[in-house]
mmCIF file of C-alpha atoms in Angstrom:
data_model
loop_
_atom_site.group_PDB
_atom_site.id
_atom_site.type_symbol
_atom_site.label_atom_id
_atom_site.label_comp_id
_atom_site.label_asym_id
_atom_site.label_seq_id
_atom_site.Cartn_x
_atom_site.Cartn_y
_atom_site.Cartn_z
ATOM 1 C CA UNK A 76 107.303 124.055 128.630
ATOM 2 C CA UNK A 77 104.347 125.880 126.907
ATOM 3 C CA UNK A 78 101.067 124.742 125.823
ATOM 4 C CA UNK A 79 100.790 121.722 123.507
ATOM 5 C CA UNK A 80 99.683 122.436 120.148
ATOM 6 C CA UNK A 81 97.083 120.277 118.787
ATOM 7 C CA UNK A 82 96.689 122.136 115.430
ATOM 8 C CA UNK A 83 98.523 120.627 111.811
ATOM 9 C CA UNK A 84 100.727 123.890 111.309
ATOM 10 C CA UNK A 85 102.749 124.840 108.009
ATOM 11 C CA UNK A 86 104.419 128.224 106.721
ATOM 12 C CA UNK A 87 103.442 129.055 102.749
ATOM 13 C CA UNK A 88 105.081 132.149 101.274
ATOM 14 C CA UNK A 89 103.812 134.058 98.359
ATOM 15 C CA UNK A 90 105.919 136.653 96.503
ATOM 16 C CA UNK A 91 102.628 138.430 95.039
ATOM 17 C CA UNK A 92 100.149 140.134 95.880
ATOM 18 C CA UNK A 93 97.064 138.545 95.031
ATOM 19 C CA UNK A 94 98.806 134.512 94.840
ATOM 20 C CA UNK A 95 97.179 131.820 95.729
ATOM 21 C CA UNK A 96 98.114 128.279 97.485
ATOM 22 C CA UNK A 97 96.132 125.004 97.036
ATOM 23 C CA UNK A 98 96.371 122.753 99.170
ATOM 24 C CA UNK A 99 96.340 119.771 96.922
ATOM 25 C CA UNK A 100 95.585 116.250 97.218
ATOM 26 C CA UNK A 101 93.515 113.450 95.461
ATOM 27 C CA UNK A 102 89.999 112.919 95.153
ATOM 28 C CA UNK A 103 89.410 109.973 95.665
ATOM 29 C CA UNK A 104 89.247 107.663 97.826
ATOM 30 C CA UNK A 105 90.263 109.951 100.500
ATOM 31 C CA UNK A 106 88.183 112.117 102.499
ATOM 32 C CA UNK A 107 88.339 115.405 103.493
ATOM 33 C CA UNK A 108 86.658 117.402 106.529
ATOM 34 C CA UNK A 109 88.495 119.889 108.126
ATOM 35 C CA UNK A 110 88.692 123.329 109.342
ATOM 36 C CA UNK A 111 91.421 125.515 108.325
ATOM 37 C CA UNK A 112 92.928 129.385 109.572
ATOM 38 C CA UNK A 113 94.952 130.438 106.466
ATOM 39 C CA UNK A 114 97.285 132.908 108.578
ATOM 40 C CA UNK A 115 95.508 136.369 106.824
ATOM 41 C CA UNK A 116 92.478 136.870 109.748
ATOM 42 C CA UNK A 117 90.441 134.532 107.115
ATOM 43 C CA UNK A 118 89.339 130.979 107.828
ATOM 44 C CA UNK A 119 87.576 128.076 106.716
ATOM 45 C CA UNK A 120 85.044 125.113 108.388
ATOM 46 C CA UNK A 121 84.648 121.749 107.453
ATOM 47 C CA UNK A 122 86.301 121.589 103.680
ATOM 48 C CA UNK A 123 85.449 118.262 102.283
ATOM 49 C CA UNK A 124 87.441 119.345 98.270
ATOM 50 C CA UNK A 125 90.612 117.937 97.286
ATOM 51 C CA UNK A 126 92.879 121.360 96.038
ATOM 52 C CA UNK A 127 91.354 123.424 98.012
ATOM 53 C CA UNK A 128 92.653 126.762 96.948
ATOM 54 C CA UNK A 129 92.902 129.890 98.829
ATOM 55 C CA UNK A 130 93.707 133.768 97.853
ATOM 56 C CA UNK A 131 96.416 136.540 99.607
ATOM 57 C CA UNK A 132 95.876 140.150 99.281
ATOM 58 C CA UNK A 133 99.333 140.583 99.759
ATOM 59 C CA UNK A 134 102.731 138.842 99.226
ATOM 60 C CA UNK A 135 104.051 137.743 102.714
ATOM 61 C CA UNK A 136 104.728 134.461 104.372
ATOM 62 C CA UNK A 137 101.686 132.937 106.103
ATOM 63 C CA UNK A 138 100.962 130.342 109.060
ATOM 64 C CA UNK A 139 98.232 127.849 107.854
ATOM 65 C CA UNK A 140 96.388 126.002 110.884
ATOM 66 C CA UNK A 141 94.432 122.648 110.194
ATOM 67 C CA UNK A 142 92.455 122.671 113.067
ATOM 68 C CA UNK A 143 92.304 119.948 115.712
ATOM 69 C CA UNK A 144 88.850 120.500 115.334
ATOM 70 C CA UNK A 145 89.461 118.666 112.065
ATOM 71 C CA UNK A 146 88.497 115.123 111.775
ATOM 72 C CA UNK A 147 90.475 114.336 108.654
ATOM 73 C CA UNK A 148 92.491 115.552 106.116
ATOM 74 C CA UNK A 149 95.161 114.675 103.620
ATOM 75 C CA UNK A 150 97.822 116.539 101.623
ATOM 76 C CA UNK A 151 99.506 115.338 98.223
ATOM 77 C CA UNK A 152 102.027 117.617 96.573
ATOM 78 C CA UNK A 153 102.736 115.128 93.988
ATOM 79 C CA UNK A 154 99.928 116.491 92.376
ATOM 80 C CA UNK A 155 100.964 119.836 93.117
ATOM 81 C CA UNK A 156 101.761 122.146 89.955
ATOM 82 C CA UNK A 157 105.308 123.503 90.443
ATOM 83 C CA UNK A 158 104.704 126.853 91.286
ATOM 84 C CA UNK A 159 102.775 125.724 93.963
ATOM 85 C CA UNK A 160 105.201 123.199 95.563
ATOM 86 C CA UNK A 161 107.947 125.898 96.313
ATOM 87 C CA UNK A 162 105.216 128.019 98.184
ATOM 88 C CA UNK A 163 105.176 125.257 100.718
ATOM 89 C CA UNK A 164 108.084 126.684 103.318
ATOM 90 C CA UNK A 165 107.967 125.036 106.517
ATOM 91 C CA UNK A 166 105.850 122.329 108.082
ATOM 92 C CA UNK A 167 106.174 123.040 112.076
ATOM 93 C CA UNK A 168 103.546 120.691 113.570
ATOM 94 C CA UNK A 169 101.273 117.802 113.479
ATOM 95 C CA UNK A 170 99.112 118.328 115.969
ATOM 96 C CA UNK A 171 96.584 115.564 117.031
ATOM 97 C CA UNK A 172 94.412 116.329 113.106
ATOM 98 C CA UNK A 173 93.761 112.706 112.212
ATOM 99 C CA UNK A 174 95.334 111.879 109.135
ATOM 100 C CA UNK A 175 93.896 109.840 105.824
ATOM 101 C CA UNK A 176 97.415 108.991 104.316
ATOM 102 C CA UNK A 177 101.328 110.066 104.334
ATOM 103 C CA UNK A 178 101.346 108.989 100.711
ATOM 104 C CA UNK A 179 103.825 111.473 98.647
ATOM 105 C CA UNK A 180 102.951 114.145 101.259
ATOM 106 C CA UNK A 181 105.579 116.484 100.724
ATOM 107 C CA UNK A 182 106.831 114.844 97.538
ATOM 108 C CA UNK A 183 108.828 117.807 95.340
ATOM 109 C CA UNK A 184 107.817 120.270 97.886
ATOM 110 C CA UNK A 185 111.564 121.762 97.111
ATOM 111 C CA UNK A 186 111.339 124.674 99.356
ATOM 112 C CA UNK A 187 109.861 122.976 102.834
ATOM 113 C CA UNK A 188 112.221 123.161 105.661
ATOM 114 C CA UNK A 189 111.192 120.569 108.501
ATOM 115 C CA UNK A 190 110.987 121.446 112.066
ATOM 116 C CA UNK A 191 108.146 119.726 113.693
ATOM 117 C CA UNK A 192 109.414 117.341 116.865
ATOM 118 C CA UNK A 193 106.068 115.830 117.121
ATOM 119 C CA UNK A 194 104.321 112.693 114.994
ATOM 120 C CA UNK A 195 100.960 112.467 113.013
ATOM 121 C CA UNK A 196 98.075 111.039 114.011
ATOM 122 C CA UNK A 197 97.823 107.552 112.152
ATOM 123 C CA UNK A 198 94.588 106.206 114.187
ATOM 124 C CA UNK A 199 92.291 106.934 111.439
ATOM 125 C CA UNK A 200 93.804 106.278 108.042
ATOM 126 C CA UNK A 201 91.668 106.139 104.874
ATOM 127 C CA UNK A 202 90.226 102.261 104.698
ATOM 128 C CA UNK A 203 92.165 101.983 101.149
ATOM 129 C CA UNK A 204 95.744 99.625 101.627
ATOM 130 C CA UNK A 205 97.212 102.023 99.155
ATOM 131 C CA UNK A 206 96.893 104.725 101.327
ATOM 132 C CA UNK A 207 98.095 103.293 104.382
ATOM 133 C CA UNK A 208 101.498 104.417 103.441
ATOM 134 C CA UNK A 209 104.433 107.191 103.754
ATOM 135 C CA UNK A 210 105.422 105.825 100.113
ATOM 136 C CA UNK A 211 107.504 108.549 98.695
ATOM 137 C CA UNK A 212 106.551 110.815 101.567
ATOM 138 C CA UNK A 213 109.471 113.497 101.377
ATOM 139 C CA UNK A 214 111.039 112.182 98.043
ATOM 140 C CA UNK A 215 112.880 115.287 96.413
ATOM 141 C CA UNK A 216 112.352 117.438 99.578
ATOM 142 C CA UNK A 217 115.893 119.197 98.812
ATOM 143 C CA UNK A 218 115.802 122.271 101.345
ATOM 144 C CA UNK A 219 114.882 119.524 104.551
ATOM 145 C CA UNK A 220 117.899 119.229 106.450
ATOM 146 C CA UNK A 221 116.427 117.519 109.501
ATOM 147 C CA UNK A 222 114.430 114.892 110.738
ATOM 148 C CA UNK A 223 113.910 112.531 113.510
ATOM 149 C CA UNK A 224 110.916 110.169 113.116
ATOM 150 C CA UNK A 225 112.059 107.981 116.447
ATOM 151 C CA UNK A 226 109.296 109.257 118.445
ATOM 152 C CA UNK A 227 106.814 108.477 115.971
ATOM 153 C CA UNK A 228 103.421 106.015 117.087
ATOM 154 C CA UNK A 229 101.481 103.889 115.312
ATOM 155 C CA UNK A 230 103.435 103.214 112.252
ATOM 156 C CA UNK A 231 102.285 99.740 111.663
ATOM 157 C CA UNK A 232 99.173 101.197 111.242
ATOM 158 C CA UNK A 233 101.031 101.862 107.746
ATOM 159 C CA UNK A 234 100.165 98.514 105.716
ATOM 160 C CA UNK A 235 100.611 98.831 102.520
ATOM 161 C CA UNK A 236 103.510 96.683 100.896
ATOM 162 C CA UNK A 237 105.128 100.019 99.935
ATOM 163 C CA UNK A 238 104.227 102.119 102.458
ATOM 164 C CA UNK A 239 108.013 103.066 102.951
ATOM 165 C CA UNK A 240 109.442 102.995 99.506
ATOM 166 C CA UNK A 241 111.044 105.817 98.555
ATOM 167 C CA UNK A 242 110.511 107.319 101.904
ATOM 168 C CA UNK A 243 113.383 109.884 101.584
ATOM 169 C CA UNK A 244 114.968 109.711 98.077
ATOM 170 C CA UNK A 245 116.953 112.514 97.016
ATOM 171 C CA UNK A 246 116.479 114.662 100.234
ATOM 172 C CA UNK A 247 119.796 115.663 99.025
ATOM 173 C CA UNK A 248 121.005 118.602 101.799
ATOM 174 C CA UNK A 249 119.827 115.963 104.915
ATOM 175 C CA UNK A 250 122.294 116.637 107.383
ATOM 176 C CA UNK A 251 120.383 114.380 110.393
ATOM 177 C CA UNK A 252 118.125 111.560 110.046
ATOM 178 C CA UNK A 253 116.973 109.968 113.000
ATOM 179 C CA UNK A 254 114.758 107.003 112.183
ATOM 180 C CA UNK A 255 115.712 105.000 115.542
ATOM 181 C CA UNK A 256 112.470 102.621 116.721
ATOM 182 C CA UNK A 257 110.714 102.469 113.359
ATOM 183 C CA UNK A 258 108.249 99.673 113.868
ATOM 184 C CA UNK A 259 106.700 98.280 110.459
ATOM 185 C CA UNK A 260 103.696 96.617 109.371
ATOM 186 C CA UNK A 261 104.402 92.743 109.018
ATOM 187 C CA UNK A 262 102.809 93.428 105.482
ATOM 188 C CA UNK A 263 105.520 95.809 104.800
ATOM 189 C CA UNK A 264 107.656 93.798 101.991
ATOM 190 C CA UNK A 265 109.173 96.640 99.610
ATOM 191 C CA UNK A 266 111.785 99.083 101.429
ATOM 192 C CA UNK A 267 113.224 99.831 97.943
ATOM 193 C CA UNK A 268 115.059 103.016 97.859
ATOM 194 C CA UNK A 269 114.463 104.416 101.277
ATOM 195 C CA UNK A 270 117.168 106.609 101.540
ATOM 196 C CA UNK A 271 118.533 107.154 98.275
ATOM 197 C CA UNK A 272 121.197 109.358 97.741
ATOM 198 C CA UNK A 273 120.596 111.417 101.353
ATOM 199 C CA UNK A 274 122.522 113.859 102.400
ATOM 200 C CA UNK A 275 124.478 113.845 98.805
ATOM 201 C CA UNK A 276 125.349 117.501 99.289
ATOM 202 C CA UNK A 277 126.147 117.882 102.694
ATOM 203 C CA UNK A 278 127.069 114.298 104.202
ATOM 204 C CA UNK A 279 124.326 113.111 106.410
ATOM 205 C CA UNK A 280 124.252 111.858 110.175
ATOM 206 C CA UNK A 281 122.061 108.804 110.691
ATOM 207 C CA UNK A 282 120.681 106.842 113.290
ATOM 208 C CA UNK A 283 118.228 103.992 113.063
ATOM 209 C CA UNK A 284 118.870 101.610 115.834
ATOM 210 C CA UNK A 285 116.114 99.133 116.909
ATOM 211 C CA UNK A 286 113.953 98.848 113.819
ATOM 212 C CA UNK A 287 111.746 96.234 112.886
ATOM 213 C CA UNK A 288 111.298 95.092 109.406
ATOM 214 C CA UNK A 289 109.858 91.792 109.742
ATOM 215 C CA UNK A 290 107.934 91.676 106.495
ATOM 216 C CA UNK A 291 110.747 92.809 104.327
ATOM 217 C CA UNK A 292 111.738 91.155 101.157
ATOM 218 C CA UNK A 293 113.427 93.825 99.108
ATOM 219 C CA UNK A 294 115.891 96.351 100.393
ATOM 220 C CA UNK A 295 117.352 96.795 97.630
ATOM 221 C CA UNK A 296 119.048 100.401 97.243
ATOM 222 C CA UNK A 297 117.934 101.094 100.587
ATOM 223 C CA UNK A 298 120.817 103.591 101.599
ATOM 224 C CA UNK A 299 122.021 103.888 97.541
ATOM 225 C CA UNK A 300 124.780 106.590 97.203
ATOM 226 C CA UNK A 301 123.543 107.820 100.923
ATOM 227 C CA UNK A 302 126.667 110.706 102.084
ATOM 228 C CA UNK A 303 127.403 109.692 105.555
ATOM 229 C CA UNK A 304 128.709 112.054 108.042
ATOM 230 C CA UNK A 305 130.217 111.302 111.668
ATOM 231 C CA UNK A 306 127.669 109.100 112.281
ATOM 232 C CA UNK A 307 125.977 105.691 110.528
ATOM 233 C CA UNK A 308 124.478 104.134 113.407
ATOM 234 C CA UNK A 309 122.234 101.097 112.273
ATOM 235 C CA UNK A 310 122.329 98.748 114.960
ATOM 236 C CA UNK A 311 119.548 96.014 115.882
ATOM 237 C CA UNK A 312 117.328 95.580 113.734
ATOM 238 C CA UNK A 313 114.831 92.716 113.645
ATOM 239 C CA UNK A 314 114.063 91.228 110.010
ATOM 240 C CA UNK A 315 112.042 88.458 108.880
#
């Protein structure tokens, strides 16, 4: 039980006093407008800057809150500089915060452990194809060990041709992957490299029954050098 949680909630962890986070993204198109807590008693209202940056007194892991009172926002570590990717510890909730794009979200965020068991809010993606995507989305996200995306809504709302290329490559410690009920865009052609070399390091447990990839004309690679484990369940899936 307990109350739902309608915030967007992630752990970052600084190691001194005085560091500073930003939450990065791009500039443009997207659009920002959201509230944020940043976990030290300080907050924020209606940030509308890409890297928006953001100051601790003291060393210490911290619980930032994009507000549900948000009405959009959009994170890119891709553009992240490497000392600020590892600060990024663990992303525990989506909340209902409506969401521009999934595009290289957590992309070389090394350090993020995964443990939210809810789904983003893809009703009001930026209006730019490109972004209508989860392209590259955890690629390189080595300390993520779990994830289940089967309860996840509205993913056809994802329409760019890539928008699942690369989706997990080289989430090398992924030790369960549950992408069971994945529904794609019909414009959804490239799948290239969706799960390359998962689970490398540990041997990985994977379900994704009843998917639909009706659009798809390149796999190619999808599960490349992908470490099973007890379990490589791929059953029905609907193609073009």
């Amino acid at each position: 039980g307990g109350a739902v949680d309608n915030d967007l909630v992630m752990e970052w962890t600084t190691t001194s006093d005085g560091d500073s986070i930003e939450l990065s993204s791009v500039i443009n198109p997207i659009i920002y407008d959201y509230d944020v807590d940043w976990g030290d008693g300080s907050s924020e209202s209606n940030v509308t800057t890409n890297d928006k940056t953001h100051t601790y007194t003291t060393a210490g892991t911290y619980e930032v809150r994009i507000k549900s009172s948000s009405s959009s926002f959009a994170l890119d570590m891709s553009v992240s500089s490497s000392a600020n990717r590892i600060k990024l510890t663990k992303f525990k909730n989506w909340g209902n915060v409506p969401m521009q794009s999934l595009r290289n979200m957590f992309m070389n965020a090394t350090s993020m452990v995964y443990e939210a068991t809810d789904y983003p809010n893809l009703t009001a993606l930026n209006s730019t194809t490109l972004y209508k995507s989860a392209e590259q989305m955890f690629r390189n996200c080595t300390s993520m060990t779990d994830l289940d995306i089967s309860n996840w809504e509205n993913t056809d709302l994802l329409t760019s041709s890539n928008a699942w290329k690369l989706f997990l490559f080289d989430c090398h410690n992924l030790a369960n992957f549950n992408g069971s009920n994945l529904t794609c865009a019909s414009s959804c052609s490239d799948f290239q490299f969706f799960a390359h070399d998962i689970g490398i390091n540990v041997g990985c447990n994977v379900t994704m029954d009843d998917c639909s990839f009706t659009g798809a004309t390149n796999m190619t690679k999808f599960f490349q050098n992908a470490k099973a484990n007890t379990t490589f369940s791929v059953k029905n899936w609907t193609l073009n």
